[in-house]
Tab-separated table of C-alpha atoms in Angstrom:
chain	number	residue	atom	x	y	z
A	1	UNK	CA	101.219	46.472	120.598
A	2	UNK	CA	104.217	48.617	119.626
A	3	UNK	CA	104.167	47.424	116.010
A	4	UNK	CA	100.490	48.376	115.793
A	5	UNK	CA	101.226	51.928	116.929
A	6	UNK	CA	104.252	52.304	114.647
A	7	UNK	CA	102.422	51.131	111.525
A	8	UNK	CA	99.290	53.139	112.303
A	9	UNK	CA	101.318	56.330	112.651
A	10	UNK	CA	103.190	55.494	109.454
A	11	UNK	CA	99.916	55.065	107.559
A	12	UNK	CA	98.933	58.653	108.380
A	13	UNK	CA	101.555	59.822	105.891
A	14	UNK	CA	99.707	58.186	103.019
A	15	UNK	CA	95.998	58.217	103.893
A	16	UNK	CA	93.663	60.466	105.910
A	17	UNK	CA	93.560	59.730	109.635
A	18	UNK	CA	89.808	59.101	109.451
A	19	UNK	CA	90.260	56.396	106.817
A	20	UNK	CA	93.132	54.809	108.747
A	21	UNK	CA	91.170	54.744	112.006
A	22	UNK	CA	88.119	53.309	110.290
A	23	UNK	CA	90.053	50.422	108.722
A	24	UNK	CA	91.966	49.794	111.959
A	25	UNK	CA	88.633	49.458	113.749
A	26	UNK	CA	88.171	46.118	111.985
A	27	UNK	CA	90.229	44.522	114.775
A	28	UNK	CA	87.129	43.248	116.693
A	29	UNK	CA	86.227	41.276	113.583
A	30	UNK	CA	89.789	39.936	113.348
A	31	UNK	CA	89.650	38.880	117.000
A	32	UNK	CA	86.425	36.987	116.337
A	33	UNK	CA	87.956	35.198	113.342
A	34	UNK	CA	91.103	34.245	115.293
A	35	UNK	CA	89.021	32.876	118.152
A	36	UNK	CA	86.961	30.864	115.668
A	37	UNK	CA	89.890	29.426	113.711
A	38	UNK	CA	92.372	28.708	116.502
A	39	UNK	CA	90.314	28.394	119.677
A	40	UNK	CA	87.251	26.579	118.318
A	41	UNK	CA	84.722	29.297	119.096
A	42	UNK	CA	81.658	28.933	116.905
A	43	UNK	CA	81.532	31.224	113.874
A	44	UNK	CA	77.954	32.344	113.274
A	45	UNK	CA	76.254	33.430	110.068
A	46	UNK	CA	76.332	36.960	111.486
A	47	UNK	CA	80.120	36.823	111.602
A	48	UNK	CA	80.301	35.708	107.977
A	49	UNK	CA	77.963	38.513	106.937
A	50	UNK	CA	80.093	40.981	108.883
A	51	UNK	CA	83.204	39.761	107.043
A	52	UNK	CA	81.568	40.446	103.688
A	53	UNK	CA	80.246	43.842	104.751
A	54	UNK	CA	83.609	44.904	106.171
A	55	UNK	CA	85.479	43.839	103.028
A	56	UNK	CA	83.056	45.903	100.963
A	57	UNK	CA	83.681	48.857	103.258
A	58	UNK	CA	87.451	48.573	102.936
A	59	UNK	CA	87.129	48.284	99.157
A	60	UNK	CA	85.090	51.484	98.990
A	61	UNK	CA	87.581	53.310	101.189
A	62	UNK	CA	90.442	52.060	99.018
A	63	UNK	CA	88.803	52.984	95.728
A	64	UNK	CA	87.665	56.386	96.931
A	65	UNK	CA	88.969	59.465	95.161
A	66	UNK	CA	91.956	60.404	97.328
A	67	UNK	CA	95.122	62.235	96.448
A	68	UNK	CA	97.106	61.851	99.666
A	69	UNK	CA	100.426	60.000	99.306
A	70	UNK	CA	100.634	56.344	98.332
A	71	UNK	CA	97.068	55.368	99.174
A	72	UNK	CA	97.416	51.616	98.627
A	73	UNK	CA	100.562	51.517	100.739
A	74	UNK	CA	98.761	53.325	103.564
A	75	UNK	CA	95.814	50.930	103.426
A	76	UNK	CA	98.186	47.957	103.514
A	77	UNK	CA	99.897	49.303	106.636
A	78	UNK	CA	96.563	49.752	108.405
A	79	UNK	CA	95.406	46.267	107.455
A	80	UNK	CA	98.552	44.897	109.091
A	81	UNK	CA	97.653	46.790	112.290
A	82	UNK	CA	94.291	45.023	112.292
A	83	UNK	CA	96.111	41.706	112.520
A	84	UNK	CA	98.776	42.805	115.013
A	85	UNK	CA	96.281	44.407	117.401
A	86	UNK	CA	93.971	41.398	117.206
A	87	UNK	CA	96.911	39.116	118.026
A	88	UNK	CA	97.770	41.387	120.961
A	89	UNK	CA	94.230	41.168	122.357
A	90	UNK	CA	93.971	37.415	121.943
A	91	UNK	CA	97.478	37.006	123.339
A	92	UNK	CA	96.558	38.885	126.495
A	93	UNK	CA	93.460	36.735	126.944
A	94	UNK	CA	95.035	33.365	126.230
A	95	UNK	CA	98.441	33.778	127.889
A	96	UNK	CA	99.521	33.966	131.520
A	97	UNK	CA	99.391	37.756	131.165
A	98	UNK	CA	95.647	37.524	131.807
A	99	UNK	CA	96.434	36.647	135.425
A	100	UNK	CA	98.313	39.907	135.985
A	101	UNK	CA	96.498	42.881	137.497
A	102	UNK	CA	95.176	45.162	134.735
A	103	UNK	CA	97.008	48.278	135.944
A	104	UNK	CA	100.274	46.367	136.340
A	105	UNK	CA	99.914	44.751	132.926
A	106	UNK	CA	99.175	48.113	131.299
A	107	UNK	CA	102.281	49.577	132.965
A	108	UNK	CA	104.559	46.847	131.619
A	109	UNK	CA	103.025	46.948	128.135
A	110	UNK	CA	103.516	50.716	127.877
A	111	UNK	CA	106.997	50.575	129.403
A	112	UNK	CA	108.187	47.862	127.015
A	113	UNK	CA	106.411	49.656	124.175
A	114	UNK	CA	108.349	52.826	125.006
A	115	UNK	CA	111.596	50.827	124.954
A	116	UNK	CA	110.735	49.367	121.549
A	117	UNK	CA	109.902	52.835	120.210
A	118	UNK	CA	113.202	54.157	121.579
A	119	UNK	CA	115.204	51.423	119.840
A	120	UNK	CA	113.179	51.918	116.647
A	121	UNK	CA	113.892	55.648	116.729
A	122	UNK	CA	117.620	55.054	117.233
A	123	UNK	CA	117.648	52.691	114.264
A	124	UNK	CA	115.790	55.095	111.968
A	125	UNK	CA	115.467	58.847	112.464
A	126	UNK	CA	117.179	59.155	115.839
A	127	UNK	CA	115.911	60.769	119.044
A	128	UNK	CA	115.664	64.558	119.262
A	129	UNK	CA	115.028	66.739	122.285
A	130	UNK	CA	111.719	68.563	122.591
A	131	UNK	CA	111.904	72.316	122.085
A	132	UNK	CA	109.292	74.932	122.802
A	133	UNK	CA	106.294	75.178	125.087
A	134	UNK	CA	103.847	74.310	122.302
A	135	UNK	CA	105.509	70.931	121.671
A	136	UNK	CA	105.505	70.060	125.370
A	137	UNK	CA	101.883	71.179	125.631
A	138	UNK	CA	100.812	68.935	122.750
A	139	UNK	CA	102.645	65.914	124.166
A	140	UNK	CA	101.184	66.408	127.648
A	141	UNK	CA	97.671	66.785	126.234
A	142	UNK	CA	98.101	63.631	124.157
A	143	UNK	CA	99.286	61.755	127.223
A	144	UNK	CA	96.565	62.997	129.592
A	145	UNK	CA	93.480	63.391	127.402
A	146	UNK	CA	94.016	60.868	124.631
A	147	UNK	CA	95.643	58.142	126.738
A	148	UNK	CA	95.051	58.384	130.489
A	149	UNK	CA	91.561	59.916	130.407
A	150	UNK	CA	90.501	57.706	127.498
A	151	UNK	CA	91.589	54.498	129.222
A	152	UNK	CA	90.040	55.545	132.540
A	153	UNK	CA	86.651	56.443	131.057
A	154	UNK	CA	86.659	53.195	129.063
A	155	UNK	CA	87.074	51.157	132.249
A	156	UNK	CA	84.389	53.221	134.021
A	157	UNK	CA	81.996	52.732	131.100
A	158	UNK	CA	82.503	48.966	131.100
A	159	UNK	CA	81.714	48.828	134.816
A	160	UNK	CA	78.558	50.945	134.472
A	161	UNK	CA	76.957	49.909	131.192
A	162	UNK	CA	78.713	46.638	130.365
A	163	UNK	CA	81.298	45.611	127.803
A	164	UNK	CA	78.844	45.066	124.936
A	165	UNK	CA	77.252	48.514	125.067
A	166	UNK	CA	80.661	50.114	125.593
A	167	UNK	CA	81.994	48.352	122.504
A	168	UNK	CA	78.996	49.436	120.422
A	169	UNK	CA	79.387	53.060	121.482
A	170	UNK	CA	83.089	52.712	120.721
A	171	UNK	CA	82.098	52.273	117.085
A	172	UNK	CA	81.744	56.063	117.029
A	173	UNK	CA	85.542	56.308	117.143
A	174	UNK	CA	86.041	56.142	113.342
A	175	UNK	CA	83.331	58.745	112.774
A	176	UNK	CA	84.973	61.035	115.311
A	177	UNK	CA	88.327	60.634	113.570
A	178	UNK	CA	86.749	61.459	110.206
A	179	UNK	CA	85.008	64.569	111.549
A	180	UNK	CA	88.183	65.859	113.205
A	181	UNK	CA	90.242	65.127	110.095
A	182	UNK	CA	87.822	66.926	107.783
A	183	UNK	CA	87.186	69.947	110.018
A	184	UNK	CA	90.681	70.575	111.389
A	185	UNK	CA	93.111	68.958	108.947
A	186	UNK	CA	91.255	69.586	105.672
A	187	UNK	CA	91.275	65.895	104.838
A	188	UNK	CA	89.198	64.854	101.865
A	189	UNK	CA	86.374	62.426	102.462
A	190	UNK	CA	83.993	61.820	99.551
A	191	UNK	CA	80.649	60.048	99.360
A	192	UNK	CA	82.203	56.688	98.499
A	193	UNK	CA	84.410	56.893	101.576
A	194	UNK	CA	81.449	57.766	103.789
A	195	UNK	CA	79.596	54.669	102.580
A	196	UNK	CA	82.695	52.553	103.196
A	197	UNK	CA	83.021	53.938	106.726
A	198	UNK	CA	79.391	53.164	107.516
A	199	UNK	CA	79.750	49.589	106.213
A	200	UNK	CA	82.750	48.956	108.447
A	201	UNK	CA	80.956	50.384	111.490
A	202	UNK	CA	77.927	48.184	110.717
A	203	UNK	CA	80.176	45.106	110.431
A	204	UNK	CA	81.857	45.810	113.764
A	205	UNK	CA	78.531	46.414	115.515
A	206	UNK	CA	77.147	43.144	114.084
A	207	UNK	CA	80.077	41.185	115.529
A	208	UNK	CA	79.867	42.879	118.927
A	209	UNK	CA	76.097	42.467	119.220
A	210	UNK	CA	76.121	38.799	118.260
A	211	UNK	CA	78.887	38.179	120.799
A	212	UNK	CA	76.476	39.268	123.552
A	213	UNK	CA	74.650	35.946	123.448
A	214	UNK	CA	77.928	34.015	123.492
A	215	UNK	CA	79.278	36.064	126.394
A	216	UNK	CA	76.091	35.660	128.448
A	217	UNK	CA	76.521	31.894	128.422
A	218	UNK	CA	80.297	31.656	128.235
A	219	UNK	CA	81.289	32.942	131.633
A	220	UNK	CA	83.740	35.551	132.722
A	221	UNK	CA	86.577	34.495	130.480
A	222	UNK	CA	84.803	35.131	127.227
A	223	UNK	CA	83.311	38.390	128.425
A	224	UNK	CA	86.862	39.617	128.973
A	225	UNK	CA	87.429	39.443	125.212
A	226	UNK	CA	84.528	41.808	124.640
A	227	UNK	CA	85.842	44.082	127.397
A	228	UNK	CA	89.221	44.293	125.699
A	229	UNK	CA	87.532	45.237	122.422
């Protein structure tokens, strides 16, 4: 979990945040592939189609006309986060951690993640104190709005409309990141990149929708995978 966050933040130096978020959102597809290869869940033709569509989307995003940093290096970092986050999700589902209360598990994951970040900071750039009201304001807003409120509303949505519909609506996340990046950070996003983004979103939606039939007949355990997505 910590490695995912570290690499995703590092990728922002080389590629636009919208592109990074879009590629990272391939993790539901990676989870499906891991479950198929290592836990004998059936891989459908829809999954194979989604793999092809997503690869085409990543290719278009990679070949787009961008001039921000080392673009290939940034894409590579994000692709690694796809694997690490998928392993995290599957690990939670298939280990004894799944028996721990969700709030308690989240607490320990974030606490240990903070420790790993602290050690990583000491080994690299060091840890500096926070100066100024504006810096504290930004950190508090990130903690409350982007973390606490986001996690809470996700849980509420799953309870009210189900994990499948919540996951499908979650596919709007890359588009939101692109819009914010273009409007507020002047990030460049050309036509080729837009097509690549749409292909990745389509691939993710295909995987989530086809998992609905599997989850409806697979019991509570499998539905938890979709909930985590």
